[in-house]
CSV table of C-alpha atoms in Angstrom, one decimal:
chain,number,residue,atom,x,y,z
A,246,UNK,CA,-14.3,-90.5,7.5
A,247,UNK,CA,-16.8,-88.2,5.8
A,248,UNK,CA,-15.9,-85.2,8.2
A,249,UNK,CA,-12.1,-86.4,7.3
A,250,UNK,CA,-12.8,-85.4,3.1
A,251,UNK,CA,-14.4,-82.2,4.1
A,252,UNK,CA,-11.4,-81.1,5.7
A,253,UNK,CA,-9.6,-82.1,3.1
A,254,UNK,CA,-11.8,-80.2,0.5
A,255,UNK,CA,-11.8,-77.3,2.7
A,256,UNK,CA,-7.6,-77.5,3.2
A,257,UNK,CA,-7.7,-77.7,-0.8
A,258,UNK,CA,-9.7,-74.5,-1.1
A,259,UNK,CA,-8.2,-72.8,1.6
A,260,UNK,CA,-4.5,-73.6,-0.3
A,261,UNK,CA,-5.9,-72.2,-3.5
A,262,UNK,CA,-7.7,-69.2,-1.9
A,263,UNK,CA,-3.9,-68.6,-0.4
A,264,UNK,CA,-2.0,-68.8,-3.9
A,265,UNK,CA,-5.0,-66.4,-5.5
A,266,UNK,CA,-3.5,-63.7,-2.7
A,267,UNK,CA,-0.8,-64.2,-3.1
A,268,UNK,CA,-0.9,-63.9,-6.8
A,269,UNK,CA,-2.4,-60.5,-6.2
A,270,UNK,CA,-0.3,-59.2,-3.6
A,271,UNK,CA,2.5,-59.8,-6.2
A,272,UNK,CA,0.5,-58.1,-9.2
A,273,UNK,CA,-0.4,-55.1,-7.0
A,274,UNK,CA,3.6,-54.9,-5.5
A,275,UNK,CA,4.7,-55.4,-9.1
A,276,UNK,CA,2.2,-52.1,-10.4
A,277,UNK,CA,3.5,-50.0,-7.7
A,278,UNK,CA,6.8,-50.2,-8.7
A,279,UNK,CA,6.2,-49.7,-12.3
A,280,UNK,CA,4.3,-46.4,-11.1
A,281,UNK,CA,7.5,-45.4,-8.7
A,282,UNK,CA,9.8,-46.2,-11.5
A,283,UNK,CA,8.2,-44.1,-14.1
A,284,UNK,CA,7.5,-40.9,-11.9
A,285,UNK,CA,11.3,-41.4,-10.9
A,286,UNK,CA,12.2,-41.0,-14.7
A,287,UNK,CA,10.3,-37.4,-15.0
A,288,UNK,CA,11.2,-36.1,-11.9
A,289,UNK,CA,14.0,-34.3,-12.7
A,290,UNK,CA,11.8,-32.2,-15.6
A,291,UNK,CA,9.3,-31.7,-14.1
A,292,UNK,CA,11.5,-30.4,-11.1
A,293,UNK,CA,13.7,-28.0,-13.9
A,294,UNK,CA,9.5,-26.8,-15.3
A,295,UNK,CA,8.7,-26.1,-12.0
A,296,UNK,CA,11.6,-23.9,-11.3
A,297,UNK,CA,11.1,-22.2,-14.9
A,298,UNK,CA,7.2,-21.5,-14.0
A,299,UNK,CA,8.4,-19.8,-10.8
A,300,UNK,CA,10.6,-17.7,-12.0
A,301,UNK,CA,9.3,-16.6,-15.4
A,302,UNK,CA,5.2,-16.6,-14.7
A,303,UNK,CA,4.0,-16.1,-11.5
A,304,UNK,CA,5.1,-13.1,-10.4
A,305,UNK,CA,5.9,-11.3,-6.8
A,306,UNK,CA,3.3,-10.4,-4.4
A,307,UNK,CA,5.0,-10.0,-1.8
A,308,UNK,CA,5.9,-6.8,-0.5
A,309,UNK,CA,7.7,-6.4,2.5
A,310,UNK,CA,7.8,-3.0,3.9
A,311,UNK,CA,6.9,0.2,1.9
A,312,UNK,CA,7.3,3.5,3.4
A,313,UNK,CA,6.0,6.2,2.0
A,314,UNK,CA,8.2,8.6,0.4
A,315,UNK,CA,7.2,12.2,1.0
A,316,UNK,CA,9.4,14.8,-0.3
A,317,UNK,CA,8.1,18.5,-0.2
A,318,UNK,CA,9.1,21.7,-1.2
A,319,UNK,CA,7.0,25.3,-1.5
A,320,UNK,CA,9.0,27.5,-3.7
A,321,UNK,CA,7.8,31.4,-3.6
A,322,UNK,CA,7.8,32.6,-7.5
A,323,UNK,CA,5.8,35.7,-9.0
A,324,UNK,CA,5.1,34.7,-13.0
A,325,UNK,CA,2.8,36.4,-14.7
A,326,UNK,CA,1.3,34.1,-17.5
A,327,UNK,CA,-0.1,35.5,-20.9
A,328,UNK,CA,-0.4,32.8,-23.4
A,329,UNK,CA,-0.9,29.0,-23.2
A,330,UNK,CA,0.4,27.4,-26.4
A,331,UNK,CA,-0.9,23.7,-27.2
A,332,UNK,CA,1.1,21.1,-29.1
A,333,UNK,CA,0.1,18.0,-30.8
A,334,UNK,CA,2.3,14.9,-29.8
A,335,UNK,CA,3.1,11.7,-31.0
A,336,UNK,CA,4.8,9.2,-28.5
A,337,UNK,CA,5.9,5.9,-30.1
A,338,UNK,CA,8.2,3.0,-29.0
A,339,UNK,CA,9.2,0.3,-30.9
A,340,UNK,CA,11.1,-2.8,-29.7
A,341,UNK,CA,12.2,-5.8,-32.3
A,342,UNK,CA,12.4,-9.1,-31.0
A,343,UNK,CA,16.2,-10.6,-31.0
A,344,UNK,CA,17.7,-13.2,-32.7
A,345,UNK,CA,16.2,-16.2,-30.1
A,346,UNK,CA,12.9,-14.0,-29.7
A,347,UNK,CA,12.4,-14.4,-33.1
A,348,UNK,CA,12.0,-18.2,-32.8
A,349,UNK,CA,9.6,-17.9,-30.2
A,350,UNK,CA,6.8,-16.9,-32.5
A,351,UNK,CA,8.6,-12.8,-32.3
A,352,UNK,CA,9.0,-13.2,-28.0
A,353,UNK,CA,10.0,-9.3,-27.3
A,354,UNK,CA,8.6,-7.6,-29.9
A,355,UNK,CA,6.3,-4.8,-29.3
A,356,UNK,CA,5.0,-1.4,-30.6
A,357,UNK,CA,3.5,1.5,-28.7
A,358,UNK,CA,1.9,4.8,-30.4
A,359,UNK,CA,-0.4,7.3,-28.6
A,360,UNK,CA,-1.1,10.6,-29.8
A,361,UNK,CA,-1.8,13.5,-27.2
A,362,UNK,CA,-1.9,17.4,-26.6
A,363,UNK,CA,0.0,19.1,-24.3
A,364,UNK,CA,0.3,22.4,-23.3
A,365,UNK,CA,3.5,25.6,-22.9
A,366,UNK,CA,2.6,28.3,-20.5
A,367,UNK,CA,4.5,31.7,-21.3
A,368,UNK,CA,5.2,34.8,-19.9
A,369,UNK,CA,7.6,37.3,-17.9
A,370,UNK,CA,8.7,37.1,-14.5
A,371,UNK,CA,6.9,39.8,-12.6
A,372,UNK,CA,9.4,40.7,-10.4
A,373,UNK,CA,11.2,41.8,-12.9
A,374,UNK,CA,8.7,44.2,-14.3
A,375,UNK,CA,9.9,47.8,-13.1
A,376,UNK,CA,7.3,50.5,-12.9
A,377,UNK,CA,8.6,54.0,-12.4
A,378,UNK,CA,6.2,56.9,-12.0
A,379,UNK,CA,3.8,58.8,-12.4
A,380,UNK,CA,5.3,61.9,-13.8
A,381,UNK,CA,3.8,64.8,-14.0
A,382,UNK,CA,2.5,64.7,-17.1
A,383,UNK,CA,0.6,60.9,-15.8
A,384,UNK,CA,3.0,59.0,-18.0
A,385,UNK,CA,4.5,55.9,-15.9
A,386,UNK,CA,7.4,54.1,-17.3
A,387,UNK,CA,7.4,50.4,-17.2
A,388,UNK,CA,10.1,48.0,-18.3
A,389,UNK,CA,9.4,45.2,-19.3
A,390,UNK,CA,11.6,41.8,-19.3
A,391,UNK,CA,11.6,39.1,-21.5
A,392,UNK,CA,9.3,36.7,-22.5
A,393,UNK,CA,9.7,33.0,-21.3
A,394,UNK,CA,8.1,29.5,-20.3
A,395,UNK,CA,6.3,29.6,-17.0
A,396,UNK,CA,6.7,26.0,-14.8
A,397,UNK,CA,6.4,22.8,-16.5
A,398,UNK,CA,4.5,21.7,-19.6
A,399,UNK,CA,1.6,19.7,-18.8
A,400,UNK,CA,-0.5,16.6,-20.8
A,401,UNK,CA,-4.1,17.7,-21.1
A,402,UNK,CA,-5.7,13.9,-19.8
A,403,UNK,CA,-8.4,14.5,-22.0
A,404,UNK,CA,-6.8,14.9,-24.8
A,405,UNK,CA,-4.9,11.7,-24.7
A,406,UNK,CA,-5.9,9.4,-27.3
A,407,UNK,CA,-6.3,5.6,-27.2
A,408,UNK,CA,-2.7,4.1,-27.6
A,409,UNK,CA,-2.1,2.0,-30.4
A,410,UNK,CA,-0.6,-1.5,-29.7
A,411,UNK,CA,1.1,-4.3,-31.0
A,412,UNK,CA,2.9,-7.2,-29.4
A,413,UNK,CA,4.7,-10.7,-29.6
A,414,UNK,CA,4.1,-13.8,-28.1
A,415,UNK,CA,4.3,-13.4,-24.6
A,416,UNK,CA,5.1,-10.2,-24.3
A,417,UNK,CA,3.3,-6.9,-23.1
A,418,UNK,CA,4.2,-3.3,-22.8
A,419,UNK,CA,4.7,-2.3,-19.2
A,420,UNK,CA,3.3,1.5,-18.0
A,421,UNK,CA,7.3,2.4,-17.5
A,422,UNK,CA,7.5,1.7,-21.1
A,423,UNK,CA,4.4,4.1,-21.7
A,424,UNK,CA,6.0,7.0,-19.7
A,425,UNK,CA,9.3,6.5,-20.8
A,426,UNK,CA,8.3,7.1,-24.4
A,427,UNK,CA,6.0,10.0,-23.9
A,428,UNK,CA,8.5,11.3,-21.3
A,429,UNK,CA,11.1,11.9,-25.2
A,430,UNK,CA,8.0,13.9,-26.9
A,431,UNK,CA,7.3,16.2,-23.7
A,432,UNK,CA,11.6,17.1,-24.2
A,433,UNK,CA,10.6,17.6,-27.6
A,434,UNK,CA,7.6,19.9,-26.9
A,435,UNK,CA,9.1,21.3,-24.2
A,436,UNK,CA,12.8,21.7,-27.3
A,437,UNK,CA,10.2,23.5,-29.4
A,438,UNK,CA,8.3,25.9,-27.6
A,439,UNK,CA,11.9,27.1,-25.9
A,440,UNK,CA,13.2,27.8,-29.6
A,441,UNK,CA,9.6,29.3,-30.4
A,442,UNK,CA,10.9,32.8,-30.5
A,443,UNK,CA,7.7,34.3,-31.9
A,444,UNK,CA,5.5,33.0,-29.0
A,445,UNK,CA,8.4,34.2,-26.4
A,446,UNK,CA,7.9,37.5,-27.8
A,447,UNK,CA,3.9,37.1,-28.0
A,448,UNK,CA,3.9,36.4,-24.1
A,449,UNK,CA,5.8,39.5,-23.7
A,450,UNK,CA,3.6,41.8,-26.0
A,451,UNK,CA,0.1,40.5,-24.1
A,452,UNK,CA,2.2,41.2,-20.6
A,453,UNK,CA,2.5,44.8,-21.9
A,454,UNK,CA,-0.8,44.6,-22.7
A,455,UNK,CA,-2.0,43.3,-19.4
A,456,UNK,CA,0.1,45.8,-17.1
A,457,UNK,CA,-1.0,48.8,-19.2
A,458,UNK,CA,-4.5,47.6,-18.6
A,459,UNK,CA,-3.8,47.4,-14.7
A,460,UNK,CA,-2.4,50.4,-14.2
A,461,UNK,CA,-4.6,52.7,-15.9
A,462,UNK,CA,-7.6,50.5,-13.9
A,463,UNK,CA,-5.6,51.5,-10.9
A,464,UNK,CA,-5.4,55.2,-12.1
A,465,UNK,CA,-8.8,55.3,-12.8
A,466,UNK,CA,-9.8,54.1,-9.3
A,467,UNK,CA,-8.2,56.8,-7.6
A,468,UNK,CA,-9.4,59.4,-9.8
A,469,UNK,CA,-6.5,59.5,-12.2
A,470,UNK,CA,-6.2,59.2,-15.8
A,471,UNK,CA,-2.7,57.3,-16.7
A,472,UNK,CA,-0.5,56.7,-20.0
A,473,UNK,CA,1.8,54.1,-19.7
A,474,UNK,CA,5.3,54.1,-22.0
A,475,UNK,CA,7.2,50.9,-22.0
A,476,UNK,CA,11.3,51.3,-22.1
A,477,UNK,CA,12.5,48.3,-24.1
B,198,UNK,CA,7.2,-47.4,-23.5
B,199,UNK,CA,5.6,-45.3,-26.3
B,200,UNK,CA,3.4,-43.4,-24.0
B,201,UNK,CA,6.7,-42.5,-21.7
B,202,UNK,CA,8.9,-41.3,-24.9
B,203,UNK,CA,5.8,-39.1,-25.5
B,204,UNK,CA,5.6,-37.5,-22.0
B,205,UNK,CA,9.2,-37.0,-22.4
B,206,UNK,CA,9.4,-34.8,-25.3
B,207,UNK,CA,6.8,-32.8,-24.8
B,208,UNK,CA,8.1,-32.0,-21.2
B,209,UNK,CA,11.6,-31.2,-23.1
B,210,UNK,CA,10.0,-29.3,-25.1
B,211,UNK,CA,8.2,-27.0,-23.1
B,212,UNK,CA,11.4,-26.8,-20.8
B,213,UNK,CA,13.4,-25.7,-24.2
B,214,UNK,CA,10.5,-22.8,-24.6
B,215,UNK,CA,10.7,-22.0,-21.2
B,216,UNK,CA,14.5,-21.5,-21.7
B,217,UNK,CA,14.6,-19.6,-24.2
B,218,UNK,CA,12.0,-16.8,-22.6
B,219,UNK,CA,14.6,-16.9,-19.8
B,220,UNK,CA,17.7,-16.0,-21.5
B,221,UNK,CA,15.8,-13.3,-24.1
B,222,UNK,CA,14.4,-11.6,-20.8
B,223,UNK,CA,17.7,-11.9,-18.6
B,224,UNK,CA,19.1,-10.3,-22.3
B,225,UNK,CA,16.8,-7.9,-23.1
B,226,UNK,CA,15.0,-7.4,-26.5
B,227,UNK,CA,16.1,-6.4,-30.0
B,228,UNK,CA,16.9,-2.7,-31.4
B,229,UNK,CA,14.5,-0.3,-29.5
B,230,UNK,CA,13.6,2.9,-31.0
B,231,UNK,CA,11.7,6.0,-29.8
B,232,UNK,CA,9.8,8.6,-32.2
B,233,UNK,CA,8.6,11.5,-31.3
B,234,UNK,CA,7.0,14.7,-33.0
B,235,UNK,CA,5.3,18.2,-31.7
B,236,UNK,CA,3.3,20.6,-33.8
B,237,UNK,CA,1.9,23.6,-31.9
B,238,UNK,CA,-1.5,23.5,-33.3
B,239,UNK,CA,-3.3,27.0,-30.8
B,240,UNK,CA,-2.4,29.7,-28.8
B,241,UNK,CA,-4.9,30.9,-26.0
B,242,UNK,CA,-4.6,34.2,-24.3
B,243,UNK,CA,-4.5,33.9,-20.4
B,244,UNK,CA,-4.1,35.9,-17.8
B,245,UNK,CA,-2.4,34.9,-14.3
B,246,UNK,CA,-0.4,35.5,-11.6
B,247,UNK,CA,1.1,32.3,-10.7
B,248,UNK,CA,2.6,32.8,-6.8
B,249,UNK,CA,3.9,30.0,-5.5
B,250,UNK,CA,5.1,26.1,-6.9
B,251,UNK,CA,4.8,22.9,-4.4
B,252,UNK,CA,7.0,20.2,-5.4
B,253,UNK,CA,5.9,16.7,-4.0
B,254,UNK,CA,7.2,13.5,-4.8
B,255,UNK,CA,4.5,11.2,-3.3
B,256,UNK,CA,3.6,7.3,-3.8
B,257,UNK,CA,-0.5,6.9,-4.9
B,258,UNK,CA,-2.6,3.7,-5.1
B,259,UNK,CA,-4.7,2.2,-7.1
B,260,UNK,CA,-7.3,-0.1,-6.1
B,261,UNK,CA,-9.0,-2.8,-7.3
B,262,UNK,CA,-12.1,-2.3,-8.7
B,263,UNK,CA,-14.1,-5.2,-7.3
B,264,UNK,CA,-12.7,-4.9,-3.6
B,265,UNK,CA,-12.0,-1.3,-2.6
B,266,UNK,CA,-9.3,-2.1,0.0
B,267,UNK,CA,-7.0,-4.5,-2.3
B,268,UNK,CA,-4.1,-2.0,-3.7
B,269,UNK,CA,-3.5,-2.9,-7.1
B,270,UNK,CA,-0.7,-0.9,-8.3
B,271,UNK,CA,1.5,1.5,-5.8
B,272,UNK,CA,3.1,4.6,-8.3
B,273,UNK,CA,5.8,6.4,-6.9
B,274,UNK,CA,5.8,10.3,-8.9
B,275,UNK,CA,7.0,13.3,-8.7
B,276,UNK,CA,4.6,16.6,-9.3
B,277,UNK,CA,4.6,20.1,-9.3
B,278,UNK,CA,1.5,21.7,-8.1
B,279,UNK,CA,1.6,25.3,-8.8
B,280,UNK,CA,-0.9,28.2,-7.1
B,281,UNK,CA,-2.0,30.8,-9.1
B,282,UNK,CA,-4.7,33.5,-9.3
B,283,UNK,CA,-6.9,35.4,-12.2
B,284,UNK,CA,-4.6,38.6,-12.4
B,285,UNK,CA,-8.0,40.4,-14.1
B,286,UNK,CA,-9.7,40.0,-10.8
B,287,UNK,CA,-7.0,42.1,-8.8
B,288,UNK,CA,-8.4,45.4,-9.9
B,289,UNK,CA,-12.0,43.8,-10.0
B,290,UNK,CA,-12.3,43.5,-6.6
B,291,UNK,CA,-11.3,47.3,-5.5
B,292,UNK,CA,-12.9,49.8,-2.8
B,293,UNK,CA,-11.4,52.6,-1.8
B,294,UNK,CA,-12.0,54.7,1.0
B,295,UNK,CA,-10.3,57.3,3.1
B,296,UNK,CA,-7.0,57.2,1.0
B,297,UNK,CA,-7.2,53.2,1.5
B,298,UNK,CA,-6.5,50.9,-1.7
B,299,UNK,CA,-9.3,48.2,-0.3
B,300,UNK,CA,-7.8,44.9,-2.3
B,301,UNK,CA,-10.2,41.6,-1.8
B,302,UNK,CA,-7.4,39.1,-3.0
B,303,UNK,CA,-8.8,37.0,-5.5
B,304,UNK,CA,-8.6,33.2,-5.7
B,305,UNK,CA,-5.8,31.0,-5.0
B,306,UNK,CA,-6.1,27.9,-7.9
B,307,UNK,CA,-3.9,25.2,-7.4
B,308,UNK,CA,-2.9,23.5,-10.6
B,309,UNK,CA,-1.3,19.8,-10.4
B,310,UNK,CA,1.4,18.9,-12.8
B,311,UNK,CA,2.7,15.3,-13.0
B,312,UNK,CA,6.7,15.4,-14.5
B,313,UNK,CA,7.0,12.9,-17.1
B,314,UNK,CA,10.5,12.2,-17.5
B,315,UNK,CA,13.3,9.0,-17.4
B,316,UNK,CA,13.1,7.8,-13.6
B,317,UNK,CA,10.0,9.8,-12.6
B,318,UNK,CA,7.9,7.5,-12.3
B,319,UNK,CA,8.3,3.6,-10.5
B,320,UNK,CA,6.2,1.1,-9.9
B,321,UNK,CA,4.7,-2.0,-7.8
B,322,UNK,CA,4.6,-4.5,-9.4
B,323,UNK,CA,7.1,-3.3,-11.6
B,324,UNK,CA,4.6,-4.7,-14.7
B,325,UNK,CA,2.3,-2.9,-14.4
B,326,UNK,CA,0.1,-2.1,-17.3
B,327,UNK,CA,-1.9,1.0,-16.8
B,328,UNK,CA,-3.3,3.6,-19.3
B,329,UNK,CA,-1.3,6.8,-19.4
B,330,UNK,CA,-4.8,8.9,-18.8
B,331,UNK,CA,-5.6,6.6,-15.5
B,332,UNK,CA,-1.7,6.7,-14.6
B,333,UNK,CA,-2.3,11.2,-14.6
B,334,UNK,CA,-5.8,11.0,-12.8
B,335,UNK,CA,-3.9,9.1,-10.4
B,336,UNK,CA,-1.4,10.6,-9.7
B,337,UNK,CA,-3.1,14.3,-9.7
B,338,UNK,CA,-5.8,12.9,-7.5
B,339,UNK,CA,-3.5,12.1,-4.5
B,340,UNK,CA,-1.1,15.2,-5.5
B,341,UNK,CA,-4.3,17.7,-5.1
B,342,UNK,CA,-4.8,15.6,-2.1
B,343,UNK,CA,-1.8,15.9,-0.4
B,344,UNK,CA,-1.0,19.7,-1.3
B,345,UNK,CA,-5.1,20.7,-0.1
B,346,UNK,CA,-3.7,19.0,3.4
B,347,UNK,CA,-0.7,21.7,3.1
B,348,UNK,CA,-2.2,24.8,5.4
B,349,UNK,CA,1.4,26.4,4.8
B,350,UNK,CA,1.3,26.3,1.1
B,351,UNK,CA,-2.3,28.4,1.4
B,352,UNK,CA,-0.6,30.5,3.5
B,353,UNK,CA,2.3,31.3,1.7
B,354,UNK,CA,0.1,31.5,-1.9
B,355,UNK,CA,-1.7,34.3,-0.6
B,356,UNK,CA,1.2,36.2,0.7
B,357,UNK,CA,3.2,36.1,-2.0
B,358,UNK,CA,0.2,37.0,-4.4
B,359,UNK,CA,-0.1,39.9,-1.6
B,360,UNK,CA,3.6,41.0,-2.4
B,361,UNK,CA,3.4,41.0,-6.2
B,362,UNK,CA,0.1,43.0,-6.3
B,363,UNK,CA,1.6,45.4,-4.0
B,364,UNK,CA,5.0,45.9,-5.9
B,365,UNK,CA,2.9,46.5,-8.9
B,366,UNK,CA,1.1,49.0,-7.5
B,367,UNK,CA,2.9,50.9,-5.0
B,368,UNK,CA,4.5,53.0,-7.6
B,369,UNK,CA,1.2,54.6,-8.3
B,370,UNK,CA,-0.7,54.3,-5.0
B,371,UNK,CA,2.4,55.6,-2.9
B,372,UNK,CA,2.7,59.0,-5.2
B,373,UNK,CA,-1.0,59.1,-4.3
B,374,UNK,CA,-0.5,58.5,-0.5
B,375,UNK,CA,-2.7,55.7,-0.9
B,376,UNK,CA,-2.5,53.0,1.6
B,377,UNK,CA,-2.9,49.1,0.0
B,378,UNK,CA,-5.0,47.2,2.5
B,379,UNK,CA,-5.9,43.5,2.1
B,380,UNK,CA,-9.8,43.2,3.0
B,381,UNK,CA,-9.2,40.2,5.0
B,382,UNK,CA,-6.5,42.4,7.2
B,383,UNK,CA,-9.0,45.0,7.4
């Protein structure tokens, strides 16, 4: 009889132990479906913010093939160069920020200033230079052509000041942006020194100057005393 | 739920932002304006003979500063690197000896110019965000580089600098029945 009640104790606790799982297997069931639910409301914006990030922040790495570009050519030119002229620059850019920019806390706004020197090379084209002579009386004719800008004008590097900045939210001023407005004051330098008609005739003077020098050097060195007469 | 309506909004909102950064960079900026101005502030006598000009359009790197074999930025450029010598020197360097002009040629220089213009210059990335001074001592660096590899353009320099000197001078040395001769042909 007494084993009988223990059993019957034991089937009691044993139901009760059952209905606590089961109570819990229901709460924990009911949980993860509240959890699934909720990520299933979001999952479409955070899909869409995802897709924004990706294109808009992170940027591409990846480069697939790069070849390098090699493009040469030697170019045979005889310039003789008497003055170097030097210009100071100013190179600005300025960008406003549109209409929706301006929202965003002025999103595409920027401003780029940098101040630099850069330098004009002048002179004639040697080959053009005709020397006739001597006489007989030592007097070698030379003609002389006109004066003009030798190559390229260059940016002394250390001459080029820090640039000064400012931008918008999110936004930042790329080195094409850098070279694109300094590339408008080197047309401008290059504009001015082309219409410098002064300096053009300068270059040509100190050429005279310089191919007097050499050939009475060269007279001299052969025992010979030189005058030279320049036909304009 | 409160805490749901929260999360909600704020995710629309940053989405909105988001938006709006796209379609201001797909439509580019406001007004842009470009001002430039050049003052010639010296002028520097100089003498030389410039003989030959080396056009190369080349792609330089630069790396990282922490690890020396990570390629930060590749720059494609364009250059001119021009040869020149010290035209002074040509009579400088003269010996003369049995109705022979002795010439020691002086010098070849080569000068690197890097052409700053619309379209000379791309980059990878395409944002990239260096100084203009590091962008030249790039640029010049693998320019000087590439043209010091060039044997030709040496060669070619010093020939031409040969054939200017001489048409300069033969006038005078001829009527003298001198003789140029270049010490290194000698």
């Amino acid at each position: 009889m007494e084993e009988e009640i223990k059993t019957e104790e034991e089937i009691k606790v044993a139901e009760e132990d059952k209905k606590l799982e089961t109570a819990k297997e229901i709460e924990e069931k009911t949980n993860k479906n509240k959890v699934i639910f909720d990520i299933k409301k979001y999952i479409i914006p955070i899909i869409l913010l995802v897709i924004t990030l990706v294109v808009i922040i992170i940027p591409s790495k990846k480069i697939d093939i790069i070849k390098k570009f090699e493009y040469s050519k030697i170019k045979k030119i005889s310039k003789l160069a008497t003055i170097e002229a030097y210009y100071h620059n100013v190179a600005t850019k300025e960008q406003d920020a549109s209409t929706l920019g301006k929202i965003m806390f002025n999103h595409g706004y920027k401003k780029y200033w940098v101040e630099y020197e850069g330098k004009v090379t002048f002179g004639v084209d040697a080959k053009k230079i005709k020397i006739d002579g001597p006489n007989s009386d030592g007097v070698v004719k030379v003609s002389m052509p006109e004066g003009e800008i030798i190559g390229k004008p260059n940016i002394i590097k250390e001459k080029v000041q820090k640039p000064i900045t400012d931008t918008g939210f999110l936004t930042s001023i790329s080195t094409k942006e850098k070279t694109e407005a300094v590339s408008l004051a080197q047309e401008k330098m290059e504009e001015c020194a082309k219409n410098d008609v002064e300096l053009l005739e300068l270059s040509r003077e100190k050429a005279k100057k310089l191919i007097e020098k050499f050939i009475a050097e060269t007279g001299k060195n052969i025992g010979k005393e030189y005058k030279v007469e320049f036909i304009d | 739920m409160k805490s749901n309506r929260i999360i909600n909004i704020v995710l629309s909102v940053i989405f909105i932002i988001f938006l709006i950064l796209i379609i201001n960079k797909k439509f580019g900026g406001g007004n842009v304006r470009y001002n430039n101005s050049s003052n010639l502030i010296n002028v520097e006598d100089i003498k030389d003979l410039y003989v030959v000009n080396f056009t190369w359009n080349g792609i330089a790197e630069k790396y990282n500063e922490k690890n020396d074999k990570k390629v930060d930025n590749y720059i494609k450029y364009e250059s001119v690197i021009e040869a020149k010598i010290n035209a002074e020197d040509i009579n400088n360097n003269i010996k003369i000896e049995n109705k022979k002009y002795i010439i020691t040629l002086p010098k070849i220089e080569l000068v690197p110019k890097i052409i700053i213009k619309n379209d000379s210059f791309s980059f990878i990335p395409e944002n990239s965000s260096l100084d203009l001074k590091e962008l030249l001592n790039i640029c010049e660096e693998d320019a000087i580089k590439e043209a010091q590899k060039n044997k030709e353009l040496i060669k070619i320099a010093k020939e031409n600098a040969k054939n200017t000197i001489e048409g300069l001078l033969l006038p005078i040395t001829e009527q003298n029945n001198y003789k140029i001769v270049w010490k290194e042909d000698k």
